[in-house]
Coordinates of C-alpha atoms and ligand atoms in Angstrom, one line a residue:
M1 CA 30.4 303.4 182.5
T2 CA 33.4 301.8 180.8
I3 CA 33.3 298.1 180.2
R4 CA 36.5 296.5 181.4
V5 CA 37.6 293.6 179.2
C6 CA 40.2 290.9 179.4
L7 CA 41.0 289.7 175.9
A8 CA 42.6 286.2 175.6
G9 CA 44.2 285.8 172.2
A10 CA 44.7 289.6 171.8
T11 CA 47.8 289.1 169.7
G12 CA 46.2 286.8 167.2
W13 CA 44.7 287.4 163.8
A14 CA 41.1 288.0 165.1
G15 CA 42.0 289.2 168.7
S16 CA 44.4 291.9 167.5
A17 CA 41.7 293.4 165.2
V18 CA 39.3 293.6 168.1
A19 CA 42.0 295.1 170.3
R20 CA 42.9 297.8 167.8
A21 CA 39.2 298.7 167.5
I22 CA 38.8 298.9 171.3
A23 CA 41.8 301.3 171.4
Q24 CA 39.6 303.9 169.6
L25 CA 36.6 303.6 172.0
D26 CA 35.6 305.4 175.2
D27 CA 33.0 302.9 176.4
I28 CA 35.2 299.8 176.4
T29 CA 38.7 299.4 177.8
L30 CA 41.2 296.6 177.8
V31 CA 42.5 295.9 181.3
S32 CA 44.5 292.8 180.5
A33 CA 45.4 290.5 177.6
V34 CA 46.5 286.9 177.2
S35 CA 49.2 285.5 174.9
R36 CA 52.1 283.2 175.9
A37 CA 54.6 284.5 173.4
H38 CA 54.2 288.1 174.5
A39 CA 53.7 287.8 178.2
S40 CA 55.2 290.6 180.4
R41 CA 54.9 293.2 177.6
T42 CA 52.2 295.7 177.1
L43 CA 49.7 295.0 174.4
G44 CA 50.5 298.4 172.8
D45 CA 54.1 297.4 172.4
V46 CA 53.2 294.2 170.6
L47 CA 50.5 295.7 168.4
V48 CA 52.3 299.0 167.9
E49 CA 49.3 300.9 169.3
P50 CA 50.3 303.2 172.1
R51 CA 46.7 303.6 173.4
L52 CA 46.7 299.9 174.5
T53 CA 48.5 300.2 177.8
C54 CA 47.3 296.9 179.3
P55 CA 49.7 294.2 180.3
V56 CA 49.9 290.8 178.6
Y57 CA 49.9 287.6 180.7
A58 CA 50.8 284.1 179.7
T59 CA 47.6 282.6 181.2
T60 CA 44.0 283.5 181.8
Q61 CA 44.4 282.7 185.5
E62 CA 47.2 285.2 185.9
A63 CA 45.4 287.9 183.9
L64 CA 42.2 287.6 185.9
A65 CA 44.0 287.4 189.2
A66 CA 45.8 290.7 188.5
H67 CA 42.9 292.8 187.1
E68 CA 39.2 292.7 187.7
C69 CA 37.2 292.7 184.5
D70 CA 33.5 292.9 183.5
V71 CA 33.8 290.8 180.4
F72 CA 36.3 288.1 179.4
F73 CA 36.7 287.6 175.7
E74 CA 37.9 284.2 174.5
F75 CA 39.7 284.3 171.1
T76 CA 42.5 281.7 171.5
K77 CA 42.3 277.9 170.7
P78 CA 39.8 275.2 171.3
T79 CA 42.3 273.3 173.5
V80 CA 42.2 276.0 176.2
A81 CA 39.0 277.8 175.5
K82 CA 36.6 275.8 177.8
S83 CA 39.0 276.0 180.8
N84 CA 39.5 279.8 180.2
V85 CA 35.8 280.4 180.1
L86 CA 35.1 278.4 183.3
T87 CA 37.9 280.3 185.0
A88 CA 36.5 283.6 183.9
L89 CA 33.0 282.7 185.2
Q90 CA 34.5 281.7 188.5
H91 CA 36.1 285.2 188.6
G92 CA 32.6 286.8 188.2
A93 CA 33.1 287.9 184.6
H94 CA 30.6 287.7 181.8
V95 CA 32.0 285.9 178.8
V96 CA 32.1 286.3 175.0
I97 CA 33.4 283.2 173.1
G98 CA 34.7 283.7 169.6
T99 CA 37.0 280.7 169.6
S100 CA 35.6 277.8 167.4
G101 CA 35.9 274.1 168.0
L102 CA 34.0 273.8 171.3
T103 CA 31.6 270.8 171.3
D104 CA 27.9 270.8 172.3
A105 CA 29.0 268.9 175.4
D106 CA 31.4 271.7 176.2
Y107 CA 28.6 274.2 175.8
E108 CA 26.4 272.2 178.2
E109 CA 29.1 272.5 180.8
I110 CA 29.6 276.2 180.2
S111 CA 25.8 276.8 180.3
A112 CA 25.6 275.1 183.7
A113 CA 28.5 277.2 185.0
A114 CA 26.9 280.4 183.6
E115 CA 23.7 279.7 185.5
E116 CA 25.6 278.8 188.7
Y117 CA 27.5 282.0 188.7
R118 CA 24.6 284.1 187.3
R119 CA 26.6 285.5 184.4
G120 CA 26.0 285.8 180.7
V121 CA 27.9 283.8 178.1
L122 CA 27.5 284.7 174.4
A123 CA 29.1 282.2 172.1
V124 CA 29.3 283.3 168.5
G125 CA 30.7 280.9 165.9
N126 CA 31.0 283.8 163.4
F127 CA 30.6 287.5 164.2
A128 CA 30.2 288.6 160.6
L129 CA 26.8 290.1 159.8
T130 CA 26.5 288.1 156.5
V131 CA 26.9 284.9 158.5
V132 CA 24.2 285.9 160.9
L133 CA 22.0 286.4 157.8
L134 CA 23.0 283.0 156.4
Q135 CA 21.9 281.4 159.7
K136 CA 18.6 283.2 159.7
F137 CA 17.8 282.4 156.0
S138 CA 18.8 278.7 156.6
E139 CA 16.4 278.5 159.6
I140 CA 13.6 279.8 157.4
A141 CA 14.5 277.3 154.7
A142 CA 14.7 274.4 157.1
R143 CA 11.1 275.0 158.1
F144 CA 10.0 274.2 154.6
I145 CA 12.6 271.9 153.2
P146 CA 13.4 268.7 155.2
Q147 CA 16.7 267.8 153.6
W148 CA 20.0 269.7 153.6
E149 CA 23.8 269.2 153.9
I150 CA 26.4 271.7 155.1
I151 CA 29.9 272.2 153.5
D152 CA 32.6 274.1 155.4
Y153 CA 35.6 275.2 153.3
A154 CA 38.9 276.5 154.9
H155 CA 42.6 276.9 154.3
D156 CA 44.6 273.7 154.6
D157 CA 46.2 274.6 158.0
K158 CA 42.9 275.1 159.9
K159 CA 43.0 272.3 162.4
D160 CA 39.5 272.4 163.9
V161 CA 36.7 270.5 162.0
P162 CA 34.0 271.4 161.3
S163 CA 34.3 275.1 161.6
G164 CA 32.6 277.0 164.4
T165 CA 30.2 278.4 161.8
A166 CA 29.2 275.0 160.5
R167 CA 28.8 273.7 164.0
E168 CA 26.7 276.6 165.1
L169 CA 24.5 276.3 161.9
A170 CA 23.9 272.6 162.5
Y171 CA 23.1 273.3 166.1
R172 CA 20.6 276.0 165.2
L173 CA 18.9 273.9 162.6
S174 CA 18.6 271.0 165.1
K175 CA 16.2 273.3 167.0
I176 CA 13.9 273.2 164.0
R177 CA 14.4 269.6 162.9
S178 CA 17.0 267.0 161.8
S179 CA 17.8 266.8 158.2
E180 CA 16.1 263.6 156.7
L181 CA 18.3 261.0 155.0
T182 CA 16.6 259.1 152.1
V183 CA 19.2 256.4 152.7
P184 CA 20.0 256.1 156.4
L185 CA 23.7 255.9 157.3
E186 CA 23.4 252.3 158.4
Q187 CA 22.1 251.3 155.0
V188 CA 24.9 253.1 153.0
Q189 CA 27.0 250.8 151.0
G190 CA 30.8 251.5 150.8
V191 CA 32.7 254.0 153.0
V192 CA 30.1 255.6 155.3
E193 CA 32.5 258.5 156.1
A194 CA 32.0 259.7 152.5
R195 CA 28.6 260.9 153.7
G196 CA 30.3 263.4 156.1
A197 CA 30.0 263.7 159.8
Q198 CA 26.6 263.8 161.5
I199 CA 26.6 266.9 163.7
T200 CA 23.4 267.5 165.6
G201 CA 21.2 266.2 162.9
S202 CA 23.0 267.6 159.8
Q203 CA 25.5 265.9 157.5
V204 CA 28.6 268.2 157.6
H205 CA 31.6 268.0 155.1
S206 CA 34.8 269.9 155.9
I207 CA 37.2 270.7 153.1
R208 CA 40.7 271.9 154.0
L209 CA 42.8 273.0 151.0
P210 CA 45.3 275.7 150.1
G211 CA 43.5 278.4 148.1
Y212 CA 40.5 278.7 150.4
T213 CA 40.0 281.3 153.0
I214 CA 36.8 280.5 155.0
S215 CA 33.4 279.7 153.4
A216 CA 30.3 278.0 154.6
E217 CA 27.6 276.6 152.4
I218 CA 24.3 274.9 152.9
I219 CA 22.4 273.1 150.2
F220 CA 18.7 272.4 150.6
G221 CA 17.4 269.7 148.2
M222 CA 13.9 268.9 147.1
P223 CA 12.8 266.8 144.1
D224 CA 13.8 268.7 141.0
Q225 CA 14.9 271.9 142.9
K226 CA 17.8 273.0 145.1
L227 CA 18.6 276.1 147.2
T228 CA 22.2 277.0 148.0
I229 CA 23.1 279.6 150.6
R230 CA 26.8 280.4 150.8
H231 CA 29.0 282.8 152.7
D232 CA 32.6 283.7 151.7
S233 CA 35.0 285.5 154.0
G234 CA 37.7 287.8 152.7
S235 CA 41.2 287.7 154.1
S236 CA 40.9 290.4 156.8
A237 CA 39.5 290.1 160.3
Q238 CA 37.5 293.3 159.9
P239 CA 34.1 291.6 159.4
Y240 CA 34.3 290.2 162.9
V241 CA 35.0 293.4 164.7
D242 CA 31.6 295.1 164.9
G243 CA 29.9 291.9 166.0
S244 CA 32.6 291.4 168.7
L245 CA 32.1 294.9 170.1
L246 CA 28.3 294.5 170.1
A247 CA 28.7 291.2 172.0
I248 CA 30.9 292.9 174.6
R249 CA 28.3 295.6 175.1
K250 CA 25.4 293.2 175.4
V251 CA 26.6 290.1 177.2
N252 CA 25.8 291.6 180.7
T253 CA 22.1 291.9 179.8
F254 CA 21.2 288.3 180.4
V255 CA 22.1 285.3 182.5
G256 CA 23.1 281.8 181.0
L257 CA 24.4 280.7 177.6
R258 CA 23.3 282.2 174.3
R259 CA 24.6 281.0 171.0
G260 CA 24.7 283.2 167.9
L261 CA 24.9 287.0 167.4
D262 CA 21.3 287.2 166.4
S263 CA 20.3 286.3 170.0
I264 CA 21.2 289.9 170.8
L265 CA 20.1 291.5 167.5
D266 CA 16.6 292.4 166.4
L267 CA 16.3 290.7 163.0
S268 CA 12.5 290.6 162.9
Ligands
NAP1 N1 33.8 283.8 165.9 C1 34.4 284.4 164.9 O1 33.8 285.2 164.2 C2 35.8 284.0 164.6 C3 36.5 284.8 163.7 C4 37.9 284.5 163.5 C5 38.5 283.5 164.2 N2 37.7 282.7 165.0 C6 38.3 281.7 165.9 O2 39.0 282.3 166.9 C7 40.2 281.5 167.3 C8 41.4 282.3 167.1 O3 41.6 282.5 165.7 P1 42.9 283.4 165.2 O4 42.9 283.2 163.7 O5 42.9 284.7 165.7 O6 44.1 282.5 165.8 P2 45.6 283.0 166.0 O7 46.0 284.1 165.0 O8 46.5 281.7 166.0 O9 45.7 283.6 167.4 C9 45.5 282.9 168.6 C10 45.7 283.7 169.8 O10 45.5 283.0 171.0 C11 46.7 282.9 171.8 N3 46.9 281.6 172.3 C12 46.9 280.4 171.6 N4 47.0 279.4 172.4 C13 47.1 279.9 173.7 C14 47.2 279.3 175.0 N5 47.3 278.0 175.1 N6 47.2 280.1 176.0 C15 47.1 281.5 175.9 N7 47.0 282.1 174.7 C16 47.0 281.3 173.6 C17 47.9 283.3 170.8 O11 49.0 283.9 171.4 P3 50.2 282.9 171.9 O12 50.4 281.9 170.8 O13 51.3 283.9 172.1 O14 49.8 282.3 173.1 C18 47.1 284.3 169.9 O15 47.1 285.6 170.6 C19 40.1 280.3 166.4 O16 39.4 279.3 167.1 C20 39.3 280.7 165.2 O17 38.7 279.7 164.5 C21 36.4 283.0 165.3

């Protein structure tokens, strides 16, 4: 059985790497792609990969109306991601979300729609295996250490803050506990924003500067000792490909919203 996929963002940095990987597979096929700038062409023309014969559409609605798919893969921008995902669920597709910047409120809405349409949605803030491990190690640490802060580093033109990785990490730690603050925010003297943003029980600081690619760091602090866990991405999108393909293969095995690649991996 071949899994038929519609890939929104197929011409982008991350989406094109996933598309090129799919071109080499027998068990997954791209039936349509979404990109405004390249609408009406074939994806193979755009990516110079003749095995990708699927057409490109300007909108998700057009792509889904023209071709039935089993899985819709969202890799565009946070401004359109939620609406794309809800449209795909209405069309009966399972959904993988790679796009970052969706809020917890967005995910609540998506979760309700996934249950309503009896489809699986897998949202993964970062598909890289080393980030999955950062999340797991942090969850273990949060069981023993009650205070931590998250720092998210990225290139200066990354618009969404905090990163999907930082949001997902904060969300996951909130299931264990909220980080304690020795001085509560309302008692801070000076500019309270200097303490970062409070995201689901974690203080999160986003740095956007030339010279950075993408990194995520979490610091756990205890009296007289600290633990720092940090992930650094390189400049290619390759680390995200294997996790994306795994997500496509597994998203039809459950109903409702799951967040994080480890929800379909056995890390025990
Ligand atoms: N989860 C992960 O592991 C992971 C890894 C890498 C990136 N990301 C996230 O994935 C998203 C995409 O990143 P990227 O670096 O690949 O971005 P990118 O290079 O800018 O690519 C964006 C893609 O989306 C399309 N697009 C943008 N706006 C659109 C719209 N309104 N309607 C239809 N298509 C639209 C673009 O084509 P057109 O401009 O032609 O429309 C392009 O194909 C970001 O949110 C990023 O943070 C996540």
